[in-house]
PDB file of C-alpha atoms in Angstrom:
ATOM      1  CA  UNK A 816       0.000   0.000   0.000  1.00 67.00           C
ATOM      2  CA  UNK A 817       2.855   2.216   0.590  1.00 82.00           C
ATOM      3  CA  UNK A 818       4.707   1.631  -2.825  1.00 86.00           C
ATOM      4  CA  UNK A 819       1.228   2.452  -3.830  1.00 89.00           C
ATOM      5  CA  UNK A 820       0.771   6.317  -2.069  1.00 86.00           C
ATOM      6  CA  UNK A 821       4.284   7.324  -3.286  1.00 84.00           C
ATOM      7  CA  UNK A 822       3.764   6.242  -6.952  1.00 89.00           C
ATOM      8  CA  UNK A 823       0.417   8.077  -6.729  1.00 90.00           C
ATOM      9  CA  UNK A 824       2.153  11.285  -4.949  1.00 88.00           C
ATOM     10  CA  UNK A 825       5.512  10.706  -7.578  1.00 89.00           C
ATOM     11  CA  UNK A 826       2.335  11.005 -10.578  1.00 93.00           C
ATOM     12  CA  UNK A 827       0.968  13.932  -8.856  1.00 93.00           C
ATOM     13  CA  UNK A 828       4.475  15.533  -8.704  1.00 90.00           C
ATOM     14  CA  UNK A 829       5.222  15.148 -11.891  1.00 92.00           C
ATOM     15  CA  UNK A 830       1.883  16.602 -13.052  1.00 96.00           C
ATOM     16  CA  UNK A 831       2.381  19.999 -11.030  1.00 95.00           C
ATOM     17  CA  UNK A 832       5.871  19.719 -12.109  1.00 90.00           C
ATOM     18  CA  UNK A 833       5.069  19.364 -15.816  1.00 93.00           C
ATOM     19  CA  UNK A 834       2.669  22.204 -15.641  1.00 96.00           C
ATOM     20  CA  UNK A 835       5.373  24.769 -14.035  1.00 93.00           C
ATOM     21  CA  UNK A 836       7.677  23.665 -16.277  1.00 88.00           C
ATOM     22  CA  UNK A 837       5.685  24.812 -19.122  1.00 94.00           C
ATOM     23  CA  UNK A 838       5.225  28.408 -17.178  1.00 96.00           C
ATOM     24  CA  UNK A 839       8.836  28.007 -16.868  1.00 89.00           C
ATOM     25  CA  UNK A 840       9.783  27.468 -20.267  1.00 89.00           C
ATOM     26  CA  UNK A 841       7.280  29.590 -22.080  1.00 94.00           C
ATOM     27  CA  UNK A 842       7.973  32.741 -19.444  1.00 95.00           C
ATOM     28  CA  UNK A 843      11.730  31.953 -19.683  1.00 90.00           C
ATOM     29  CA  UNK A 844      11.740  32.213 -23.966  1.00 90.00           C
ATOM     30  CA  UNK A 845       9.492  34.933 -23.830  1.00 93.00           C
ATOM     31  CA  UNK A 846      12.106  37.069 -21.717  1.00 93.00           C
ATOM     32  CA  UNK A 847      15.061  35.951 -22.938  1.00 88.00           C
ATOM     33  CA  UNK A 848      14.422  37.577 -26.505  1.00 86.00           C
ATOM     34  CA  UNK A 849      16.384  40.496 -27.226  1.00 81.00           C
ATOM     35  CA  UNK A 850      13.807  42.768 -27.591  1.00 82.00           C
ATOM     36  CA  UNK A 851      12.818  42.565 -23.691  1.00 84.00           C
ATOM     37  CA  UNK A 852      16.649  42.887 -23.166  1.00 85.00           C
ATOM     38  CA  UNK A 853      16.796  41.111 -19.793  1.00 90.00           C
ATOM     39  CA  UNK A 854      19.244  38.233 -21.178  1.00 85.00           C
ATOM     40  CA  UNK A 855      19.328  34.467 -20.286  1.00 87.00           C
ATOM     41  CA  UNK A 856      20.088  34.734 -16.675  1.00 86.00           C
ATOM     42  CA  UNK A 857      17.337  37.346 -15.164  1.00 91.00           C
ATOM     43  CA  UNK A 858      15.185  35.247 -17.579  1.00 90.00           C
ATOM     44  CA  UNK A 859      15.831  32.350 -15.705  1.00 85.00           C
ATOM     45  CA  UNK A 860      15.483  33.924 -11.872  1.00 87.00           C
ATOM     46  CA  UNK A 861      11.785  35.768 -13.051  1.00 93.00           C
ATOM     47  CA  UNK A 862      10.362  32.394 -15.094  1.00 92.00           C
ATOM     48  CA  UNK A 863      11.868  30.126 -12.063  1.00 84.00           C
ATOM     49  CA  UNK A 864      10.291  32.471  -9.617  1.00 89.00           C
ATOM     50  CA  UNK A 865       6.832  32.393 -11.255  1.00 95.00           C
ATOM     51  CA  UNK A 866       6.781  29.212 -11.641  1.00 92.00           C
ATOM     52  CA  UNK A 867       7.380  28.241  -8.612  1.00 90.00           C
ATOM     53  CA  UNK A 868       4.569  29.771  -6.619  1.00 93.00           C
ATOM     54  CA  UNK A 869       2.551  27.793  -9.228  1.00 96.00           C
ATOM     55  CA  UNK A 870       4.483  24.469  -7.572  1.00 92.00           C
ATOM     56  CA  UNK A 871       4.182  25.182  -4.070  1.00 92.00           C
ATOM     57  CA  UNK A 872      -0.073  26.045  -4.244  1.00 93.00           C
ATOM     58  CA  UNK A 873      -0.132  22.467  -6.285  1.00 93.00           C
ATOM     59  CA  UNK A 874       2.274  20.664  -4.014  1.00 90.00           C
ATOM     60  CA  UNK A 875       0.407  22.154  -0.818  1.00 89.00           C
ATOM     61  CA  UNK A 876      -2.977  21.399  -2.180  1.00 89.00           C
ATOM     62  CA  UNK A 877      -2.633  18.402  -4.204  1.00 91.00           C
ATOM     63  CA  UNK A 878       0.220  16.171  -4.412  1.00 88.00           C
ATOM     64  CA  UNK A 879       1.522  16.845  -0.714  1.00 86.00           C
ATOM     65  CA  UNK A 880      -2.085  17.696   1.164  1.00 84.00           C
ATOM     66  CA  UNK A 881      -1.505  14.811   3.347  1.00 79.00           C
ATOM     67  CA  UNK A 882       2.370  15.770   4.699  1.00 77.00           C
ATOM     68  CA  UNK A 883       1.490  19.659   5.377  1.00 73.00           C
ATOM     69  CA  UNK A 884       2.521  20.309   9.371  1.00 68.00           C
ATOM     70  CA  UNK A 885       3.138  23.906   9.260  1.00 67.00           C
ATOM     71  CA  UNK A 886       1.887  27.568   8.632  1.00 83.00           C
ATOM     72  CA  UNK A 887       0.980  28.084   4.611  1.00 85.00           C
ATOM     73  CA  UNK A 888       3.627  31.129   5.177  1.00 88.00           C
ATOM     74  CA  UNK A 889       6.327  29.237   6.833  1.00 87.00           C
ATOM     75  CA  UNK A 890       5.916  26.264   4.328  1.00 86.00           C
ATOM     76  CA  UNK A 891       6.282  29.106   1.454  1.00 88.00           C
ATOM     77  CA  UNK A 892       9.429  30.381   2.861  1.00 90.00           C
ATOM     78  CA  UNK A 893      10.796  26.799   3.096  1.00 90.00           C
ATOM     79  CA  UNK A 894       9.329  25.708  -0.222  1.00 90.00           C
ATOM     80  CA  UNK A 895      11.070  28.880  -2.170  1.00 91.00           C
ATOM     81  CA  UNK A 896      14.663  28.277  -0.017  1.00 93.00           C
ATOM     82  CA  UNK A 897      13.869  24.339  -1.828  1.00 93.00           C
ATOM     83  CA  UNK A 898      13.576  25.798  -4.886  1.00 88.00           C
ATOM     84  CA  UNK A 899      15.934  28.058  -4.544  1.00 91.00           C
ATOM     85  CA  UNK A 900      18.776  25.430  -4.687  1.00 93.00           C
ATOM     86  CA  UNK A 901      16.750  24.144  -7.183  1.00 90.00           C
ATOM     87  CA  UNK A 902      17.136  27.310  -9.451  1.00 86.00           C
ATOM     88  CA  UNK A 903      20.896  27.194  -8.986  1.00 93.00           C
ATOM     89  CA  UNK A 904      21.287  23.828 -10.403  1.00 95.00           C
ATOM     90  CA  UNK A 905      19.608  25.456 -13.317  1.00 89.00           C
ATOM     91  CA  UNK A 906      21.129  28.723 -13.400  1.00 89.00           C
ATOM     92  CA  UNK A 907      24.683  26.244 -12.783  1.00 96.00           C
ATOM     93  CA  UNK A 908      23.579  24.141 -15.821  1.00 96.00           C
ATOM     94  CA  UNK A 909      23.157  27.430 -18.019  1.00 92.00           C
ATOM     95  CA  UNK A 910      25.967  29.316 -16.905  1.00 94.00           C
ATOM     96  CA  UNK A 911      28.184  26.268 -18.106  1.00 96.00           C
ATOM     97  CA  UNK A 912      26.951  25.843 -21.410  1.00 96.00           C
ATOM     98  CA  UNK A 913      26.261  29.431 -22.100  1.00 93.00           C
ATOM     99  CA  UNK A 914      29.712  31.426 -20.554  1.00 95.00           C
ATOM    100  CA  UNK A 915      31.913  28.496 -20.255  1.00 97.00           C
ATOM    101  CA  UNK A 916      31.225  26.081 -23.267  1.00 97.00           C
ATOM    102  CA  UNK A 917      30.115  29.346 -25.556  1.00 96.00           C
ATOM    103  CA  UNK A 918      26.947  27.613 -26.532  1.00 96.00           C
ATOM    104  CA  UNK A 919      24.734  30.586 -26.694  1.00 93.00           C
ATOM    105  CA  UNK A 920      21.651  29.395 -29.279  1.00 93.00           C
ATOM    106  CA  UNK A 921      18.092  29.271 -27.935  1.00 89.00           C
ATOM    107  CA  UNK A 922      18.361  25.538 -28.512  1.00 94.00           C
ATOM    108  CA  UNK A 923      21.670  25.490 -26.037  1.00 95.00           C
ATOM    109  CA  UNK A 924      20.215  27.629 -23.359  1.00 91.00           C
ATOM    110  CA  UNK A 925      17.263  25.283 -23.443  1.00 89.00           C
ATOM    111  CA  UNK A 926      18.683  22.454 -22.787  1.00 95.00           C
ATOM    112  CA  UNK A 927      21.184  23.222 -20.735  1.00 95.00           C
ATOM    113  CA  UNK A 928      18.381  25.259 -18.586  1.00 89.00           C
ATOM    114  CA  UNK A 929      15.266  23.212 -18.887  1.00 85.00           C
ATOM    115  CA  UNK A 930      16.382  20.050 -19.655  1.00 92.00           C
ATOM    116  CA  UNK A 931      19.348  19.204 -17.655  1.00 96.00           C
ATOM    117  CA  UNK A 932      19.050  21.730 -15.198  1.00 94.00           C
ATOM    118  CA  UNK A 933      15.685  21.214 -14.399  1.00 86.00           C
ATOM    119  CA  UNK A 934      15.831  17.536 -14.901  1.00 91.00           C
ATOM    120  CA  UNK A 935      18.487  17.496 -11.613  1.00 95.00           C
ATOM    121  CA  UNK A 936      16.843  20.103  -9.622  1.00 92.00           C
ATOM    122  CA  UNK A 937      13.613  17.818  -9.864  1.00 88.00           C
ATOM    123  CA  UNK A 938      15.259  15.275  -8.371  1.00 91.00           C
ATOM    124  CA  UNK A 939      16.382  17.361  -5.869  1.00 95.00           C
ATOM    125  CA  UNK A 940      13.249  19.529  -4.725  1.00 89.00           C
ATOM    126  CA  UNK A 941      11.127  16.018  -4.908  1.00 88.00           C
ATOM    127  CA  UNK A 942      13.757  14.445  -2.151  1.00 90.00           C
ATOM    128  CA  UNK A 943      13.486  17.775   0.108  1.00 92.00           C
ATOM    129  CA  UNK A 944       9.363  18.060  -0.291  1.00 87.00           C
ATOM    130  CA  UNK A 945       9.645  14.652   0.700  1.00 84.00           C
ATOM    131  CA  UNK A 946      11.651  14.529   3.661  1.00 86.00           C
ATOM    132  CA  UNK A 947      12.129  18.504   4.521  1.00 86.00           C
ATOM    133  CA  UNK A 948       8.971  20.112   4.137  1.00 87.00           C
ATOM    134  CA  UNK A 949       6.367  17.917   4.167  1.00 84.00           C
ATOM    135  CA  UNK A 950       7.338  14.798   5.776  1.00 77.00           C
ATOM    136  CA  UNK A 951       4.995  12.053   4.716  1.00 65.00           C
ATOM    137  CA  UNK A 952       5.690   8.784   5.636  1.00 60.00           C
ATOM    138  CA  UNK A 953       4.423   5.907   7.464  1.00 57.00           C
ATOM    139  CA  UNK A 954       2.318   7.452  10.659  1.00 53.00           C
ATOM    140  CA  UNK A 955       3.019   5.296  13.771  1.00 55.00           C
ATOM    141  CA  UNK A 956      -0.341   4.220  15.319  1.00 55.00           C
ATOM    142  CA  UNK A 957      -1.171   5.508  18.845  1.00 52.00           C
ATOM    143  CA  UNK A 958      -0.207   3.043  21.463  1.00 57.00           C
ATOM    144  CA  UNK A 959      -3.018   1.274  23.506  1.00 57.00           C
ATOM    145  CA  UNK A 960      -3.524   2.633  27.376  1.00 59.00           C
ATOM    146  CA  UNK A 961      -5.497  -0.142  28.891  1.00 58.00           C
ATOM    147  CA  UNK A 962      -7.252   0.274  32.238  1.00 60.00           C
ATOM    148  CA  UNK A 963      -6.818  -2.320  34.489  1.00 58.00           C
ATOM    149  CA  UNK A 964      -9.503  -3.079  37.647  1.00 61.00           C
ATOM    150  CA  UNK A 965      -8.553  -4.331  40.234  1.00 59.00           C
ATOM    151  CA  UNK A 966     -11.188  -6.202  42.054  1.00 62.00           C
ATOM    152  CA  UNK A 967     -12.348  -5.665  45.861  1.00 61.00           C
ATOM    153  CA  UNK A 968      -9.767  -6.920  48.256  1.00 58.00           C
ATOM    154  CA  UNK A 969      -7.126  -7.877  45.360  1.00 53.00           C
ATOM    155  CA  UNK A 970      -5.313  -4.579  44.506  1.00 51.00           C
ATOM    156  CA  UNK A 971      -2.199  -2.797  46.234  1.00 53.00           C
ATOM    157  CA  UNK A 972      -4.305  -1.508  49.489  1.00 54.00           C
ATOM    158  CA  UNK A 973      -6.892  -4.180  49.461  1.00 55.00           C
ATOM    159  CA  UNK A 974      -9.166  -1.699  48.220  1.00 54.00           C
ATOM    160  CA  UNK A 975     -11.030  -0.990  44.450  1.00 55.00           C
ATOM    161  CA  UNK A 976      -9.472   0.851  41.705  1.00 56.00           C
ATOM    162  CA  UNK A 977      -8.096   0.842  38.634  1.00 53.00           C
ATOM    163  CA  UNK A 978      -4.883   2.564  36.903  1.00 55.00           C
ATOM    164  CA  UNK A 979      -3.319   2.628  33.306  1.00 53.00           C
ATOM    165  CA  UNK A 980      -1.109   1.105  31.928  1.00 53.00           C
ATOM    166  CA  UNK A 981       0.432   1.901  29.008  1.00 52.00           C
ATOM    167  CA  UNK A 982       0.816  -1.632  27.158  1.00 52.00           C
ATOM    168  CA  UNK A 983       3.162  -0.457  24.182  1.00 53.00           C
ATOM    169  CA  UNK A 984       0.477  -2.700  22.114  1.00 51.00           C
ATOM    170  CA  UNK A 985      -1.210  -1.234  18.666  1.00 50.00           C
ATOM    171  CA  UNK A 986      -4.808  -0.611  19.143  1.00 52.00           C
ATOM    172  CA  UNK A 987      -6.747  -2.800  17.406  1.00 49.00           C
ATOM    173  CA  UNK A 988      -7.106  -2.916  13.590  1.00 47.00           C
ATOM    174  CA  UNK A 989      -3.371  -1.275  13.078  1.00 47.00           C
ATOM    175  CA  UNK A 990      -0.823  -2.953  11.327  1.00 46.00           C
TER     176      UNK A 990
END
């Protein structure tokens, strides 16, 4: 059953994923052109940026619903710091091929941007929404406080009574 949930949340991921990327890549060609004058790199930062906040509503309402344990604003704050190292894998990716390898073609930046780059940070963000931010995983079942009575004349003081006792059992039905 739990292979099953994290398929279903990976499929989910890579649905909100898909659909930022294509705010990502569309924003991202649309301001690198020379005529908005911005270049490749503030291109990046803006069409990361944007798409991003489209991630983190998805994530928080849809493929993560069942991890969130904080504030919407402090998960935002840790969700962009995520991403953040997630845009510098990308902006790492693009600076390579663009300033060090001279590859500077719409078709280079693209790849190196929103292909590699965005096919690492993926991997990357997905591992720290996982275990970082939302924290889903296997929920530990509440352990079992049974009562115990003691009957007239059998307990400590020869009296009634009862008292708990923590068993450190499952309660029934959990696995």
């Amino acid at each position: 059953m739990r292979l099953r949930k994290e398929a279903e949340r990976v499929a989910k991921f890579s649905v909100v994923g898909g659909i930022a990327f294509v705010v990502d890549f569309t924003l991202f060609n649309v301001l690198r052109l020379e005529a908005v004058g911005i270049g490749p790199m503030w291109a990046k930062i803006i069409s990361v940026t944007v798409a991003t906040t489209v991630s983190w509503i998805g994530s928080r309402y849809w493929t993560f619903k069942d991890g969130r344990n904080r504030s919407a604003g402090k998960e935002a704050m840790w969700f962009f710091l995520v991403n953040a190292g997630g845009l510098l894998i990308a902006m790492a990716c693009l600076w390579f091929s663009h300033y060090v390898l001279g590859l500077r073609s719409a078709l280079a930046d693209n790849i190196s941007a929103n292909v590699i780059g965005v096919g690492l940070g993926n991997i990357f963000r997905y591992l720290m929404y996982r275990s970082v931010i939302y924290r889903v995983g296997p929920r530990r079942p509440a352990r079992r406080r049974e009562v115990l009575r003691f009957e007239e004349g059998t307990g400590a003081a020869g009296g009634t009574g009862s008292t708990a006792v923590d068993t450190g059992t499952e309660p029934d039905g959990a696995h």
